[in-house]
Coordinates of C-alpha atoms and ligand atoms in Angstrom, one line a residue:
X1 CA 19.5 -14.6 2.6
X2 CA 19.6 -18.5 1.5
X3 CA 16.1 -19.9 0.4
X4 CA 15.0 -22.6 2.9
X5 CA 14.1 -25.4 0.0
X6 CA 16.8 -27.0 -2.4
X7 CA 14.6 -26.4 -5.1
X8 CA 15.1 -28.2 -8.4
X9 CA 13.0 -27.7 -11.9
X10 CA 12.3 -31.2 -13.9
X11 CA 13.1 -31.4 -17.8
X12 CA 10.0 -32.8 -19.4
X13 CA 10.3 -34.1 -23.4
X14 CA 7.4 -35.1 -25.1
X15 CA 7.4 -37.4 -27.6
X16 CA 5.7 -40.4 -29.7
X17 CA 6.7 -43.7 -30.6
X18 CA 6.1 -43.6 -34.0
X19 CA 9.2 -43.1 -35.6
X20 CA 10.4 -46.3 -33.8
X21 CA 13.3 -47.3 -31.2
X22 CA 16.7 -45.2 -32.5
X23 CA 14.4 -42.1 -32.4
X24 CA 13.7 -42.4 -28.8
X25 CA 16.6 -43.4 -28.1
X26 CA 18.3 -40.2 -29.6
X27 CA 15.7 -37.9 -27.8
X28 CA 16.6 -39.3 -24.3
X29 CA 20.0 -38.9 -25.5
X30 CA 20.2 -35.4 -26.6
X31 CA 18.0 -34.0 -23.6
X32 CA 20.1 -35.9 -21.7
X33 CA 22.9 -33.3 -23.3
X34 CA 20.7 -30.1 -22.9
X35 CA 19.8 -30.8 -19.3
X36 CA 23.6 -31.3 -18.8
X37 CA 24.6 -27.8 -20.6
X38 CA 22.4 -26.7 -19.1
X39 CA 23.5 -26.7 -15.4
X40 CA 26.9 -26.3 -16.3
X41 CA 26.2 -23.2 -17.7
X42 CA 27.0 -21.5 -14.5
X43 CA 23.2 -19.6 -15.8
X44 CA 20.5 -20.9 -13.8
X45 CA 20.2 -20.5 -10.2
X46 CA 19.1 -23.7 -9.6
X47 CA 19.3 -27.7 -11.3
X48 CA 17.1 -29.1 -13.9
X49 CA 17.2 -32.4 -13.5
X50 CA 15.9 -35.4 -16.8
X51 CA 12.6 -37.5 -16.9
X52 CA 11.8 -39.9 -19.1
X53 CA 10.9 -39.0 -21.8
X54 CA 7.6 -38.7 -21.9
X55 CA 5.0 -40.0 -24.6
X56 CA 1.7 -41.9 -22.8
X57 CA -1.1 -40.3 -21.4
X58 CA -0.4 -42.7 -18.0
X59 CA 3.2 -41.6 -17.8
X60 CA 2.3 -37.8 -18.8
X61 CA -0.6 -37.7 -15.4
X62 CA 2.3 -39.7 -13.3
X63 CA 5.0 -37.5 -13.6
X64 CA 2.9 -34.1 -12.8
X65 CA 1.5 -35.9 -10.2
X66 CA 4.5 -36.6 -8.9
X67 CA 6.3 -33.0 -9.6
X68 CA 3.2 -32.2 -7.9
X69 CA 4.4 -34.1 -4.4
X70 CA 7.5 -33.5 -4.4
X71 CA 8.5 -30.5 -2.1
X72 CA 11.6 -29.8 -3.8
X73 CA 9.6 -29.7 -7.3
X74 CA 9.7 -25.9 -8.1
X75 CA 8.6 -26.1 -11.7
X76 CA 8.4 -28.6 -14.9
X77 CA 10.1 -27.9 -18.1
X78 CA 8.3 -29.6 -21.3
X79 CA 9.8 -29.5 -25.1
X80 CA 8.6 -31.7 -27.8
X81 CA 11.3 -32.6 -29.2
X82 CA 8.8 -34.3 -31.6
X83 CA 5.8 -34.5 -32.7
X84 CA 4.1 -35.5 -29.3
X85 CA 0.3 -35.1 -29.5
X86 CA -1.1 -33.3 -27.2
X87 CA -4.8 -34.8 -26.2
X88 CA -2.0 -37.4 -24.2
X89 CA -1.3 -34.3 -22.0
X90 CA -4.5 -33.3 -20.9
X91 CA -4.9 -35.3 -18.2
X92 CA -1.5 -34.1 -16.4
X93 CA -1.5 -31.0 -17.2
X94 CA -5.4 -30.4 -16.0
X95 CA -3.3 -32.2 -12.4
X96 CA -0.6 -29.8 -13.0
X97 CA -0.6 -27.4 -10.3
X98 CA 3.5 -26.1 -10.4
X99 CA 5.1 -23.3 -12.8
X100 CA 5.7 -24.3 -16.2
X101 CA 7.8 -23.7 -18.8
X102 CA 7.5 -24.2 -22.5
X103 CA 11.2 -23.8 -23.9
X104 CA 10.4 -24.0 -27.8
X105 CA 14.0 -25.3 -28.9
X106 CA 15.6 -27.9 -30.9
X107 CA 18.5 -29.9 -30.4
X108 CA 20.2 -28.5 -33.7
X109 CA 20.8 -25.1 -34.5
X110 CA 22.1 -24.9 -37.9
X111 CA 19.7 -27.1 -40.9
X112 CA 22.0 -30.0 -41.4
X113 CA 21.7 -28.9 -45.4
X114 CA 23.9 -31.7 -47.2
X115 CA 22.7 -34.4 -45.0
X116 CA 19.1 -33.2 -44.1
X117 CA 16.9 -36.0 -45.6
X118 CA 12.9 -37.2 -43.9
X119 CA 14.1 -39.3 -41.2
X120 CA 15.9 -36.3 -40.1
X121 CA 12.6 -33.6 -40.5
X122 CA 10.7 -37.0 -39.1
X123 CA 13.1 -36.6 -35.8
X124 CA 14.1 -32.8 -35.0
X125 CA 10.0 -31.8 -35.4
X126 CA 10.0 -29.2 -32.4
X127 CA 8.8 -26.2 -34.9
X128 CA 5.5 -27.7 -35.2
X129 CA 5.4 -30.6 -32.5
X130 CA 5.8 -27.5 -30.0
X131 CA 2.9 -25.8 -31.6
X132 CA 0.8 -29.2 -31.3
X133 CA 1.5 -29.5 -27.2
X134 CA 1.9 -25.0 -27.0
X135 CA -2.8 -25.3 -28.7
X136 CA -3.4 -27.3 -26.1
X137 CA -1.9 -25.6 -23.2
X138 CA -3.7 -22.6 -24.1
X139 CA -6.4 -24.4 -25.1
X140 CA -6.8 -24.9 -21.1
X141 CA -6.4 -21.6 -20.4
X142 CA -3.0 -22.8 -18.6
X143 CA -0.8 -19.6 -17.4
X144 CA 2.6 -20.7 -18.7
X145 CA 6.0 -18.8 -20.1
X146 CA 7.4 -19.3 -23.4
X147 CA 11.1 -19.2 -24.4
X148 CA 11.9 -19.3 -27.9
X149 CA 15.8 -20.4 -29.2
X150 CA 18.5 -22.4 -29.2
X151 CA 19.0 -23.8 -25.8
X152 CA 23.3 -23.3 -26.1
X153 CA 22.1 -19.6 -26.8
X154 CA 23.1 -16.8 -23.3
X155 CA 20.1 -15.6 -23.9
X156 CA 17.8 -18.0 -23.4
X157 CA 19.4 -19.7 -20.7
X158 CA 19.3 -16.2 -18.8
X159 CA 15.4 -16.1 -19.8
X160 CA 15.2 -19.6 -18.2
X161 CA 17.3 -18.4 -15.6
X162 CA 14.7 -15.3 -14.4
X163 CA 12.0 -17.8 -15.1
X164 CA 12.8 -19.6 -12.5
X165 CA 13.0 -17.2 -10.1
X166 CA 9.4 -16.5 -11.1
X167 CA 8.6 -20.2 -10.6
X168 CA 10.6 -19.1 -6.7
X169 CA 8.0 -16.2 -6.0
X170 CA 5.0 -18.9 -7.5
X171 CA 5.3 -21.6 -5.5
X172 CA 6.8 -19.7 -1.8
X173 CA 3.5 -17.7 -2.2
X174 CA 1.3 -20.4 -0.5
X175 CA 4.4 -20.9 2.1
X176 CA 4.1 -16.8 3.8
X177 CA 3.1 -16.1 6.6
X178 CA 2.9 -12.7 8.0
X179 CA 2.5 -11.6 11.5
X180 CA 0.8 -8.5 12.8
X181 CA 1.6 -7.1 15.8
X182 CA -1.0 -4.2 15.4
X183 CA -3.6 -3.7 13.2
X184 CA -3.9 -0.9 10.0
X185 CA -3.6 2.4 10.6
X186 CA -6.6 4.8 11.6
X187 CA -8.5 6.1 8.3
X188 CA -5.6 4.6 5.8
X189 CA -7.8 3.2 2.6
X190 CA -4.5 1.7 0.9
X191 CA -3.3 -0.1 3.1
X192 CA -6.3 -1.4 3.6
X193 CA -7.8 -5.2 1.7
X194 CA -9.9 -8.6 2.3
X195 CA -7.0 -10.9 3.8
X196 CA -9.3 -14.0 2.5
X197 CA -9.3 -13.1 -0.8
X198 CA -5.1 -12.9 0.1
X199 CA -5.0 -15.9 1.3
X200 CA -7.4 -17.5 -1.6
X201 CA -5.3 -15.7 -4.5
X202 CA -1.9 -15.7 -2.9
X203 CA -2.2 -18.5 -0.5
X204 CA -0.7 -15.9 2.4
X205 CA -1.9 -16.4 5.8
X206 CA -2.0 -12.7 8.0
X207 CA -2.3 -13.7 11.5
X208 CA -2.9 -11.1 14.4
X209 CA -1.2 -11.4 17.6
X210 CA -1.1 -8.7 20.4
X211 CA 1.3 -6.2 20.7
X212 CA 2.7 -7.1 24.4
X213 CA 3.1 -10.3 23.2
X214 CA 6.0 -10.1 21.3
X215 CA 7.2 -7.3 23.4
X216 CA 7.0 -9.7 26.1
X217 CA 9.6 -12.1 24.0
X218 CA 12.1 -8.8 23.6
X219 CA 11.8 -8.8 27.2
X220 CA 12.7 -11.9 28.1
X221 CA 16.3 -11.7 25.5
X222 CA 19.0 -12.1 28.5
X223 CA 21.7 -8.7 28.7
X224 CA 24.4 -10.6 27.5
X225 CA 22.8 -11.8 24.3
X226 CA 21.3 -7.9 24.2
X227 CA 25.0 -6.3 24.3
X228 CA 27.0 -9.1 22.2
X229 CA 24.6 -7.4 19.1
X230 CA 24.8 -4.4 20.7
X231 CA 28.6 -5.0 20.0
X232 CA 28.3 -6.4 16.4
X233 CA 26.4 -3.3 15.5
X234 CA 29.5 -1.3 17.0
X235 CA 31.8 -3.1 15.2
X236 CA 29.6 -2.8 12.1
X237 CA 27.7 1.0 11.2
X238 CA 29.7 4.1 11.8
X239 CA 28.3 5.7 15.3
X240 CA 26.6 8.9 14.8
X241 CA 26.6 11.0 18.2
X242 CA 25.2 14.0 17.3
X243 CA 25.8 15.9 20.0
X244 CA 24.8 12.8 22.2
X245 CA 25.9 11.0 25.8
X246 CA 27.5 8.6 24.3
X247 CA 26.1 5.6 27.2
X248 CA 23.0 7.2 26.3
X249 CA 23.3 6.8 22.8
X250 CA 24.6 3.3 23.0
X251 CA 21.3 2.1 25.4
X252 CA 18.9 3.5 23.0
X253 CA 20.4 1.2 20.5
X254 CA 20.5 -1.4 22.9
X255 CA 16.9 -1.6 23.0
X256 CA 16.6 -2.4 19.4
X257 CA 19.4 -4.8 19.5
X258 CA 16.7 -6.5 22.3
X259 CA 14.1 -6.4 20.3
X260 CA 15.7 -7.6 16.9
X261 CA 16.7 -11.1 19.0
X262 CA 13.3 -10.8 20.4
X263 CA 11.0 -10.4 17.4
X264 CA 13.6 -12.9 15.2
X265 CA 12.9 -16.0 18.5
X266 CA 8.8 -14.3 18.1
X267 CA 9.1 -15.2 14.3
X268 CA 11.3 -17.8 15.1
X269 CA 9.2 -19.8 17.2
X270 CA 5.6 -19.6 15.2
X271 CA 6.7 -19.5 11.7
X272 CA 6.5 -16.1 10.7
X273 CA 8.6 -15.1 7.7
X274 CA 6.8 -11.3 7.5
X275 CA 5.8 -8.3 10.1
X276 CA 3.9 -5.3 10.0
X277 CA 4.4 -2.9 13.2
X278 CA 2.2 0.3 13.6
X279 CA 4.2 3.5 15.6
X280 CA 1.0 4.8 17.4
X281 CA 0.7 0.5 19.0
X282 CA 3.9 -0.1 20.8
X283 CA 2.3 -1.7 23.7
X284 CA 5.7 -2.3 26.0
X285 CA 8.4 -1.7 23.4
X286 CA 10.1 1.0 24.7
X287 CA 10.8 2.2 21.3
X288 CA 9.1 2.1 17.3
X289 CA 11.2 -1.0 15.8
X290 CA 13.4 0.8 14.0
X291 CA 17.0 -1.2 13.3
X292 CA 15.7 -4.0 14.4
X293 CA 13.2 -3.9 11.7
X294 CA 15.7 -3.0 9.4
X295 CA 18.4 -5.6 10.5
X296 CA 15.4 -8.5 9.8
X297 CA 14.5 -7.1 6.6
X298 CA 18.5 -7.7 5.6
X299 CA 18.1 -11.2 6.9
X300 CA 14.9 -11.7 4.0
X301 CA 11.9 -11.2 6.6
X302 CA 9.2 -9.3 4.8
X303 CA 7.9 -6.4 6.7
X304 CA 4.9 -3.4 6.1
X305 CA 4.7 0.0 8.2
X306 CA 1.6 0.9 10.1
X307 CA 0.3 -2.3 9.5
X308 CA 0.4 -3.0 5.5
X309 CA 0.4 -6.6 5.6
X310 CA 0.3 -6.6 1.9
X311 CA 3.8 -4.5 1.6
X312 CA 4.7 -6.8 4.1
X313 CA 4.4 -10.6 2.2
X314 CA 5.2 -9.0 -1.2
X315 CA 9.0 -7.7 0.3
X316 CA 9.1 -11.3 1.8
X317 CA 8.3 -12.6 -2.6
X318 CA 10.4 -10.2 -4.1
X319 CA 13.6 -11.0 -1.6
X320 CA 12.4 -15.1 -2.4
X321 CA 12.7 -14.3 -6.2
X322 CA 16.4 -12.6 -5.6
X323 CA 17.6 -15.0 -3.1
X324 CA 21.4 -15.8 -3.6
X325 CA 21.3 -13.2 -6.5
X326 CA 25.1 -13.0 -7.5
X327 CA 25.7 -9.0 -6.9
X328 CA 21.7 -8.6 -6.1
X329 CA 21.7 -5.0 -4.9
X330 CA 18.6 -5.4 -2.5
X331 CA 15.3 -5.5 -2.1
X332 CA 13.0 -3.0 0.7
X333 CA 10.2 -1.3 1.4
X334 CA 9.6 2.0 0.9
X335 CA 7.7 5.0 1.0
X336 CA 7.0 7.8 -1.8
X337 CA 7.5 11.1 0.4
X338 CA 9.0 13.9 -0.8
X339 CA 9.7 15.2 -4.9
X340 CA 12.3 17.3 -6.0
X341 CA 10.1 19.2 -8.7
X342 CA 13.3 21.3 -10.7
X343 CA 12.5 20.8 -14.4
X344 CA 15.1 17.8 -15.3
X345 CA 15.8 17.3 -11.8
X346 CA 12.5 15.2 -11.2
X347 CA 12.3 12.6 -8.6
X348 CA 11.4 11.2 -5.6
X349 CA 13.0 10.6 -2.5
X350 CA 11.9 7.8 -0.8
X351 CA 12.5 6.9 2.9
X352 CA 10.4 5.9 6.2
X353 CA 10.5 7.5 9.3
X354 CA 12.9 4.4 9.5
X355 CA 12.5 1.1 8.0
X356 CA 14.5 0.3 5.2
X357 CA 16.3 -2.1 4.3
X358 CA 20.1 -1.7 4.3
X359 CA 20.6 -4.1 1.8
X360 CA 19.3 -1.7 -0.8
X361 CA 22.5 1.1 1.0
X362 CA 25.6 2.3 -1.1
X363 CA 28.4 3.9 1.3
X364 CA 29.0 3.7 4.7
X365 CA 26.3 2.6 6.9
X366 CA 25.4 4.6 9.6
X367 CA 23.8 4.4 13.4
X368 CA 21.2 7.5 14.6
X369 CA 19.3 8.2 17.3
X370 CA 17.3 11.0 16.9
X371 CA 13.6 12.1 18.4
X372 CA 10.4 10.6 16.3
X373 CA 8.0 12.9 15.0
X374 CA 5.1 10.8 15.9
X375 CA 4.0 8.6 18.7
X376 CA 5.0 8.8 22.6
X377 CA 7.9 6.5 22.6
X378 CA 12.2 7.3 23.6
X379 CA 13.6 8.2 20.3
X380 CA 14.6 5.3 18.7
X381 CA 17.6 4.3 16.9
X382 CA 17.9 3.6 13.2
X383 CA 20.4 2.7 10.2
X384 CA 21.0 5.8 7.7
X385 CA 22.6 5.3 4.4
X386 CA 22.2 6.5 0.9
X387 CA 20.7 4.1 -1.8
X388 CA 22.3 2.8 -5.3
X389 CA 21.9 4.0 -8.7
X390 CA 20.3 2.3 -11.5
X391 CA 17.2 0.3 -12.6
X392 CA 14.7 -1.1 -10.2
X393 CA 10.9 -1.6 -9.7
X394 CA 8.5 0.0 -7.4
X395 CA 5.2 -2.3 -6.8
X396 CA 2.7 -1.9 -4.9
X397 CA -0.7 -4.2 -4.3
X398 CA -3.0 -2.8 -3.7
X399 CA -7.5 -4.2 -3.1
X400 CA -9.7 -2.2 -5.2
X401 CA -13.1 -3.8 -3.7
X402 CA -13.8 -6.4 -6.5
X403 CA -10.1 -7.6 -7.3
X404 CA -6.2 -7.2 -6.9
X405 CA -4.3 -5.2 -9.1
X406 CA -0.4 -5.2 -9.2
X407 CA 1.1 -2.3 -9.9
X408 CA 4.6 -2.7 -11.5
X409 CA 6.8 0.8 -12.3
X410 CA 10.3 0.9 -13.4
X411 CA 12.4 3.4 -12.0
X412 CA 15.4 4.8 -12.4
X413 CA 17.2 5.2 -9.2
X414 CA 19.9 8.3 -8.9
X415 CA 22.5 9.9 -6.6
X416 CA 20.6 13.4 -4.9
X417 CA 22.5 16.0 -5.8
X418 CA 23.2 17.2 -2.7
X419 CA 23.8 15.5 1.4
X420 CA 20.9 15.9 3.5
X421 CA 22.5 16.4 6.6
X422 CA 19.2 17.1 9.0
X423 CA 17.5 13.9 7.4
X424 CA 18.0 11.4 10.3
X425 CA 16.7 8.1 7.8
X426 CA 17.9 6.0 5.3
X427 CA 16.7 7.2 1.4
X428 CA 16.6 6.4 -2.4
X429 CA 15.4 9.1 -5.2
X430 CA 14.2 7.8 -8.5
X431 CA 12.6 9.0 -11.3
X432 CA 10.0 7.2 -12.4
X433 CA 9.8 6.5 -15.8
X434 CA 9.1 6.5 -18.5
X435 CA 9.1 10.5 -17.1
X436 CA 8.0 11.9 -14.0
X437 CA 4.9 13.8 -14.8
X438 CA 3.8 10.4 -16.9
X439 CA 5.0 8.1 -13.9
X440 CA 3.3 9.8 -11.2
X441 CA 0.1 10.3 -13.4
X442 CA 0.0 6.4 -14.4
X443 CA 0.6 5.6 -11.0
X444 CA -2.2 7.5 -9.1
X445 CA -4.8 6.3 -12.1
X446 CA -4.1 3.3 -11.7
X447 CA -4.2 3.3 -7.8
X448 CA -1.2 3.3 -6.7
X449 CA 0.0 3.2 -2.8
X450 CA 2.5 5.5 -1.2
X451 CA 4.3 2.5 0.6
X452 CA 6.0 0.0 -2.3
X453 CA 8.0 -3.1 -2.1
X454 CA 10.9 -2.1 -4.5
X455 CA 13.6 -4.3 -5.9
X456 CA 16.7 -3.4 -8.0
X457 CA 17.3 -7.0 -8.7
X458 CA 13.4 -8.4 -10.0
X459 CA 12.6 -7.6 -13.2
X460 CA 9.2 -5.8 -13.9
X461 CA 8.2 -8.7 -16.3
X462 CA 9.0 -11.5 -13.2
X463 CA 6.5 -9.5 -11.4
X464 CA 4.0 -9.8 -14.3
X465 CA 4.4 -13.0 -14.7
X466 CA 3.9 -13.6 -10.7
X467 CA 0.7 -11.8 -10.7
X468 CA -0.5 -14.1 -14.1
X469 CA 0.5 -16.9 -11.9
X470 CA -1.3 -16.1 -9.1
X471 CA -4.9 -14.8 -11.8
X472 CA -4.5 -11.2 -10.7
X473 CA -4.6 -8.2 -12.4
X474 CA -1.1 -6.5 -13.7
X475 CA 0.2 -2.9 -15.0
X476 CA 3.4 -2.0 -16.0
X477 CA 4.6 2.0 -15.6
X478 CA 7.8 1.8 -18.2
X479 CA 9.2 3.5 -20.8
X480 CA 6.6 2.2 -23.3
X481 CA 3.8 3.9 -21.0
X482 CA 1.8 6.8 -22.2
X483 CA -1.6 8.0 -20.4
X484 CA -3.6 7.0 -23.5
X485 CA -3.2 3.8 -23.9
X486 CA -2.6 3.0 -20.2
X487 CA -6.2 4.4 -19.4
X488 CA -6.6 1.3 -22.1
X489 CA -5.1 -1.1 -20.1
X490 CA -7.0 0.2 -17.1
X491 CA -10.5 -0.3 -18.4
X492 CA -9.2 -3.8 -20.3
X493 CA -8.7 -4.8 -16.2
X494 CA -11.9 -4.1 -15.3
X495 CA -13.5 -5.8 -18.2
X496 CA -10.9 -9.1 -17.6
X497 CA -11.3 -9.3 -13.6
X498 CA -14.1 -6.8 -12.5
X499 CA -17.0 -8.3 -10.8
Ligands
MN501 MN1 4.3 4.1 6.2

């Protein structure tokens, strides 16, 4: 998927006029070189734009306010080349509302032992200039990322690149609009939540529409448009009739093609980027949207099943954060379904009734048509596949009544030992870190849901930083987790975030 905006990041160098024009000329020139080289490196997913060196209160305030207003600006990177008295930054920082990165670097990598003098020292003093600046940002309680090291280092560039993607998740969050064409599944707790609070915290708009309004949009899709998409499906995917009549099978597939086109048009027209459905509330739809939803997720839409709007929004956010990533492995809604408890082979089989995003697939993708064990509609067509190996993260955003908590579990995705020929759904399989028993115990203690927003491409650090920017609690379950300390994390969360 592609982002709708061509985002850029501003590079602002802090300094002062105490050391004369010659020094300021060097500061500007060094900043220009750093920005040029960062852009040329090919590591950063977005362009960095150099701004004039910030010295006075007035210019600092003006620059931050321009960054607020510029829709293409996704964040500001600050570095203090010399000392920059931090009181000059107060008004600008108070009024700034976008992601902030503090790049704690210096122009020279090595101390120039043979030539170093006091002029050099005064000009290259981010070691204390950045401390002065960092002190103010901490005192003001402003959330920011700090990246430390020389600007030519690959590790530093990768950290900036990673933060840029977090920043996209932060600035795009307030543009996420979730369409609910079904309410929460009756009696289910964990998919519920406070939509007003979600808008206050995350900026999400979560709106309901009668399911038959979208069903009408589906009904309005012409037969020729539908058939063209069916042809595309038949070109792209393997068709597994499994004894069904070929014409009857194709008619079932066509229902999903019509849903895909109708849903997409309806979402586009009304400006929604995520959707929830519910197998028990389908109105005039002939099938539970399966293949159709899978394809929409692949295009970048967020999705949550059984009315789960929190997961729909999180899938959308994580797709935005990984948009355009080279060698991306995929992002999807998933559901913890069933366990393998054989010692040494423990893991969780991930699936859903139908709706898993094909971006996470490895190997061939097939279309199957099978009865749904729940609901009262015709057998829905769906894409079936298995998923990639490797590390990923499963996230669950829960509403605890007094606050939201984001649970971030690092997981190791594996192949299942044997094929599962009778299972007519897409699957993934993982072992939660640090091990199956500790991972599951921590997840349950934290109150994590069975639906997750999963990604191979977004990191736990990025999601934790995103949560911090949203002002909500985040807990990590990974190879550093032990239950005794994890319980303390939860207790600390109650103190800091509980009301
Ligand atoms: Mn479900």
